Coordinates of C-alpha atoms in Angstrom, one line a residue:
M1290 CA -3.7 8.3 3.8
T1291 CA -6.9 6.3 4.2
E1292 CA -8.3 3.1 3.2
S1293 CA -11.0 1.7 1.0
T1294 CA -12.0 -2.1 0.9
I1295 CA -11.8 -3.7 -2.5
G1296 CA -12.9 -7.1 -1.9
S1297 CA -11.5 -10.5 -0.6
A1298 CA -8.6 -12.4 -2.6
G1299 CA -9.2 -16.0 -3.3
H1300 CA -7.7 -18.6 -0.9
E1301 CA -7.3 -22.5 -1.3
H1302 CA -8.4 -25.1 0.9
R1303 CA -6.4 -28.4 1.4
G1304 CA -8.2 -31.0 3.5
G1305 CA -10.6 -28.3 4.7
V1306 CA -7.1 -26.5 6.1
H1307 CA -7.0 -22.7 5.1
D1308 CA -3.8 -22.5 2.9
P1309 CA -3.5 -19.0 1.8
G1310 CA -0.1 -19.2 -0.2
P1311 CA 2.8 -17.2 -0.5
P1312 CA 2.2 -13.4 -0.5
A1313 CA 1.9 -11.9 -4.2
P1314 CA 2.6 -8.6 -5.5
P1315 CA -1.0 -7.1 -6.3
N1316 CA -1.5 -7.7 -10.0
F1317 CA -4.3 -6.3 -12.3
G1318 CA -6.0 -9.4 -13.3
G1319 CA -6.8 -10.4 -9.4
T1320 CA -7.9 -7.2 -8.8
L1321 CA -10.2 -7.2 -11.9
R1322 CA -11.6 -10.7 -10.9
R1323 CA -12.3 -9.4 -7.2
L1324 CA -14.2 -6.5 -8.5
R1325 CA -16.2 -8.7 -10.8
E1326 CA -17.2 -11.4 -8.5
R1327 CA -18.4 -8.9 -6.3
R1328 CA -20.5 -7.4 -8.5
G1329 CA -21.8 -11.1 -9.6
I1330 CA -20.6 -10.7 -13.0
S1331 CA -19.8 -13.8 -15.0
R1332 CA -16.9 -13.4 -17.2
E1333 CA -18.9 -13.8 -20.1
R1334 CA -21.2 -10.9 -19.4
L1335 CA -18.1 -8.5 -18.4
A1336 CA -16.5 -9.4 -21.9
F1337 CA -19.7 -8.8 -23.9
G1338 CA -20.2 -5.9 -22.1
A1339 CA -16.4 -4.3 -22.4
G1340 CA -16.5 -5.8 -26.3
V1341 CA -13.8 -8.2 -25.7
S1342 CA -14.2 -12.4 -25.5
A1343 CA -14.6 -14.2 -22.6
S1344 CA -11.2 -15.8 -23.2
Y1345 CA -9.4 -12.6 -22.9
I1346 CA -11.2 -11.8 -19.6
T1347 CA -10.1 -15.7 -18.1
R1348 CA -6.5 -15.0 -19.6
M1349 CA -6.3 -11.6 -17.8
E1350 CA -7.5 -13.0 -14.1
R1351 CA -5.0 -15.4 -14.6
G1352 CA -2.1 -13.3 -15.5
E1353 CA -1.7 -15.0 -18.9
R1354 CA -1.8 -11.6 -20.6
G1355 CA -0.4 -8.4 -20.3
R1356 CA -2.2 -5.1 -18.7
P1357 CA -5.0 -4.0 -21.2
T1358 CA -5.0 -1.2 -23.0
E1359 CA -6.3 2.1 -22.1
Q1360 CA -9.3 1.7 -24.6
V1361 CA -10.0 -1.7 -23.2
L1362 CA -9.6 -0.5 -19.2
T1363 CA -12.1 2.2 -20.0
A1364 CA -14.7 -0.1 -21.7
M1365 CA -14.3 -2.8 -18.2
V1366 CA -14.3 0.2 -15.7
R1367 CA -17.4 2.1 -17.5
Y1368 CA -19.4 -1.7 -17.6
L1369 CA -18.3 -2.2 -13.8
D1370 CA -19.1 1.1 -12.7
R1371 CA -22.9 0.8 -14.2
V1372 CA -23.7 -2.4 -12.4
A1373 CA -22.2 -1.1 -9.0
R1374 CA -20.5 2.2 -8.9
L1375 CA -16.5 2.2 -8.5
T1376 CA -15.2 4.3 -6.1
M1377 CA -12.6 6.9 -6.9
A1378 CA -9.8 4.8 -5.0
E1379 CA -10.8 1.4 -6.9
Y1380 CA -10.9 3.4 -9.9
R1381 CA -7.5 4.8 -9.3
Y1382 CA -5.6 1.4 -8.8
L1383 CA -7.4 -0.2 -11.3
H1384 CA -5.2 2.1 -13.5
D1385 CA -2.3 2.2 -11.3
L1386 CA -2.3 -1.7 -11.6
A1387 CA -2.6 -1.2 -15.5
A1388 CA 0.5 0.9 -15.2
L1389 CA -1.1 3.5 -18.6
G1390 CA 1.2 5.9 -19.4
Q1391 CA 4.5 4.1 -17.6
H1392 CA 6.8 2.7 -20.6
A1393 CA 9.5 1.4 -18.2
P1394 CA 10.3 -0.8 -15.4
P1395 CA 11.0 0.3 -12.1
R1396 CA 14.5 1.6 -12.1
D1397 CA 16.7 1.0 -8.5
E1398 CA 15.4 3.6 -5.8
L1399 CA 17.0 6.9 -7.1
P1400 CA 19.6 8.3 -4.3
L1401 CA 18.6 10.7 -1.7
T1402 CA 20.0 14.2 -2.8
A1403 CA 21.6 16.8 -0.6
A1404 CA 18.1 18.9 -0.4
M1405 CA 16.1 16.0 0.1
L1406 CA 18.3 15.5 3.4
D1407 CA 18.1 18.8 4.2
N1408 CA 14.2 18.6 3.8
L1409 CA 13.5 16.4 7.0
D1410 CA 15.5 19.0 9.2
V1411 CA 12.9 21.6 7.7
H1412 CA 9.9 19.8 9.0
L1413 CA 11.2 19.4 12.9
P1414 CA 10.1 19.3 15.1
H1415 CA 7.3 17.0 13.4
P1416 CA 8.6 13.2 12.3
A1417 CA 9.6 13.0 8.9
A1418 CA 11.4 10.3 6.7
Y1419 CA 11.9 8.9 3.1
L1420 CA 10.8 5.3 2.3
D1421 CA 11.1 3.3 -0.7
R1422 CA 8.2 1.3 -2.0
R1423 CA 8.9 -1.6 0.0
L1424 CA 8.9 0.7 3.1
N1425 CA 12.0 0.3 3.8
V1426 CA 13.5 3.5 6.1
L1427 CA 16.0 5.2 3.7
A1428 CA 16.6 8.2 6.0
A1429 CA 14.9 10.0 8.8
N1430 CA 14.8 13.1 11.1
A1431 CA 15.8 12.7 14.7
V1432 CA 11.7 12.8 15.9
H1433 CA 11.1 10.4 13.6
L1434 CA 13.4 7.8 15.1
R1435 CA 12.2 8.7 18.5
T1436 CA 8.6 8.2 17.3
F1437 CA 9.1 4.8 16.3
P1438 CA 12.2 3.4 18.6
G1439 CA 14.0 0.6 17.0
L1440 CA 12.7 1.3 13.1
G1441 CA 16.3 3.0 12.6
D1442 CA 18.0 -0.3 13.5
D1443 CA 15.4 -2.5 11.6
G1444 CA 15.2 -0.5 8.2
N1445 CA 11.5 -1.9 6.9
F1446 CA 8.5 -0.3 8.8
L1447 CA 6.5 -3.5 8.4
H1448 CA 9.3 -5.8 9.7
W1449 CA 9.5 -3.7 12.6
M1450 CA 5.8 -3.8 13.4
L1451 CA 5.8 -7.5 13.1
T1452 CA 9.2 -8.2 15.3
D1453 CA 9.8 -5.5 17.4
D1454 CA 7.9 -5.4 21.1
L1455 CA 8.1 -1.8 20.8
A1456 CA 6.2 -1.3 17.9
R1457 CA 2.8 -3.0 19.9
H1458 CA 4.0 -0.4 22.8
V1459 CA 4.1 2.6 20.9
L1460 CA 1.6 1.9 18.2
V1461 CA -1.9 2.3 20.4
D1462 CA -4.2 0.5 17.8
W1463 CA -1.3 -1.9 16.5
N1464 CA -3.8 -4.2 14.1
A1465 CA -5.2 -0.9 12.8
S1466 CA -1.7 0.6 12.1
L1467 CA -0.5 -3.0 10.7
R1468 CA -3.3 -3.0 8.1
H1469 CA -3.0 0.5 7.1
A1470 CA 0.7 -0.4 6.3
I1471 CA 0.1 -3.2 4.4
S1472 CA -2.3 -1.0 2.0
T1473 CA 0.5 1.5 1.8
L1474 CA 2.6 -1.4 0.7
R1475 CA 0.1 -2.8 -1.6
G1476 CA -0.6 0.6 -3.3
L1477 CA 3.2 1.3 -3.6
L1478 CA 3.8 -1.7 -5.4
A1479 CA 0.7 -0.9 -7.7
M1480 CA 2.0 2.7 -8.9
D1481 CA 5.4 1.6 -10.2
E1482 CA 5.2 -1.7 -13.1
G1483 CA 6.9 -4.5 -12.5
E1484 CA 7.8 -6.8 -9.9
T1485 CA 11.6 -6.7 -9.1
E1486 CA 13.5 -9.6 -7.1
E1487 CA 13.9 -7.3 -4.2
D1488 CA 9.7 -6.9 -4.2
A1489 CA 9.7 -10.7 -3.8
R1490 CA 12.2 -11.2 -1.4
V1491 CA 10.6 -8.4 0.8
L1492 CA 7.2 -10.4 0.3
A1493 CA 8.6 -13.8 1.1
E1494 CA 10.6 -12.3 4.1
L1495 CA 6.8 -10.3 5.7
G1496 CA 5.0 -13.7 4.5
R1497 CA 6.7 -15.6 7.2
F1498 CA 4.4 -13.6 9.6
E1499 CA 0.5 -14.8 10.3
P1500 CA -0.8 -11.3 10.5
F1501 CA 0.8 -10.5 7.4
R1502 CA -0.6 -13.0 5.4
R1503 CA -3.8 -12.6 6.8
I1504 CA -4.5 -9.1 5.9
W1505 CA -2.3 -9.3 2.6
T1506 CA -4.4 -12.6 1.2
G1507 CA -7.8 -10.9 2.7
D1508 CA -9.9 -8.1 2.3
H1509 CA -8.0 -5.6 0.2
R1510 CA -7.7 -2.2 1.5
I1511 CA -6.6 0.6 -1.1
L1512 CA -5.5 4.2 -0.4
T1513 CA -7.9 6.7 -1.2
G1514 CA -5.5 9.5 -0.8
A1515 CA -6.3 11.4 2.2
P1516 CA -3.9 11.8 5.2
T1517 CA -4.7 8.7 8.0
V1518 CA -4.6 9.7 11.6
M1519 CA -2.3 7.2 13.7
R1520 CA -2.9 7.1 17.5
L1521 CA 0.8 6.5 19.1
R1522 CA 2.2 6.4 22.7
D1523 CA 5.3 8.3 23.5
S1524 CA 7.9 5.2 24.3
V1525 CA 9.2 7.0 27.4
T1526 CA 6.7 8.7 29.2
G1527 CA 3.6 6.7 27.9
V1528 CA 1.5 9.2 27.1
P1529 CA -0.8 9.0 24.4
Y1530 CA -1.0 11.5 21.4
S1531 CA -2.0 11.3 17.8
L1532 CA -0.5 12.3 14.5
M1533 CA -2.0 12.8 10.8
W1534 CA 0.1 11.6 8.7
Q1535 CA 0.7 12.3 5.1
I1536 CA 2.5 10.1 2.5
L1537 CA 3.5 11.5 -0.8
R1538 CA 6.0 11.6 -3.5
D1539 CA 8.8 14.1 -3.0
Q1540 CA 7.9 17.1 -5.0
S1541 CA 11.7 18.4 -5.2
A1542 CA 12.3 15.3 -7.5
T1543 CA 11.0 14.4 -11.0
M1544 CA 8.3 11.7 -10.9
S1545 CA 9.7 8.4 -11.8
P1546 CA 9.3 5.0 -10.4
G1547 CA 12.5 4.9 -8.3
Q1548 CA 11.6 7.9 -6.6
P1549 CA 11.3 8.1 -2.8
I1550 CA 8.4 8.6 -1.0
F1551 CA 8.3 11.5 1.4
V1552 CA 6.3 10.7 5.0
V1553 CA 5.2 13.7 7.4
G1554 CA 3.3 13.5 10.6
L1555 CA 1.5 16.6 11.5
P1556 CA -0.7 17.6 14.9
T1557 CA -4.3 16.9 14.3
A1558 CA -6.6 19.9 13.8
S1559 CA -9.0 18.5 16.3
Q1560 CA -6.1 18.0 18.7
P1561 CA -3.6 20.8 18.3
Q1562 CA -2.1 19.7 21.6
D1563 CA -0.9 16.6 19.6
R1564 CA 2.2 18.0 18.5
V1565 CA 5.7 16.2 18.3
V1566 CA 7.3 13.4 20.3
G1567 CA 10.5 14.6 22.3
P1568 CA 11.3 18.4 23.5

């Protein structure tokens, strides 16, 4: 899935030293503030345009209010869009964070069914896996495990990228891949209403690593829904190749906040010789 930049997060400075603070889950108020400031709009101006009070906008941005109603969100989006056009990705991201249409907090991840596990082998000889919303690998086929050596032992895709030297070897553009993985995490956390203790624990663990903190608190890149091409290197032969990755909710199960995410890597149309890793 490709990405779009949404803006810069606020930073604290203590004695001139950059201090981004601990990683925090994406939230509606912070995103609204970034979109507003990017357009040079004051809280009072946005409030007037959306038909709400300035104190309402202030409390919303500070996280002191719950998510807006659909009517209020529509009014705010319309005004932001009038000043400077919102991209479809930004529009969708705001609605995901507002969690409109969802009536329950995220549940524990649903178990993988036999049909879902069979689906991994159906996609051979292409790498495929099921992930949870924190990018933990729940199950993967053999080609996926060879594509990302060591990931099966670590379990979390981002943690593997940040700690395993093999990740820097097999990911040709490690920085771009890290940025995209963080965007994916942000998008998945935004789509499911409510932060869990496990979300906070994973963010705290990933926040120990400077590259994660820098990207998480810097420019926000959000998913546009299109597949993304990842440049890879075979861990055994060293031969470079590319795969087009698609991340989606599994279509064989009922959509729900706890539903696993299915990811599959396919050959790129422009490079049909880039097919699979392994025999």
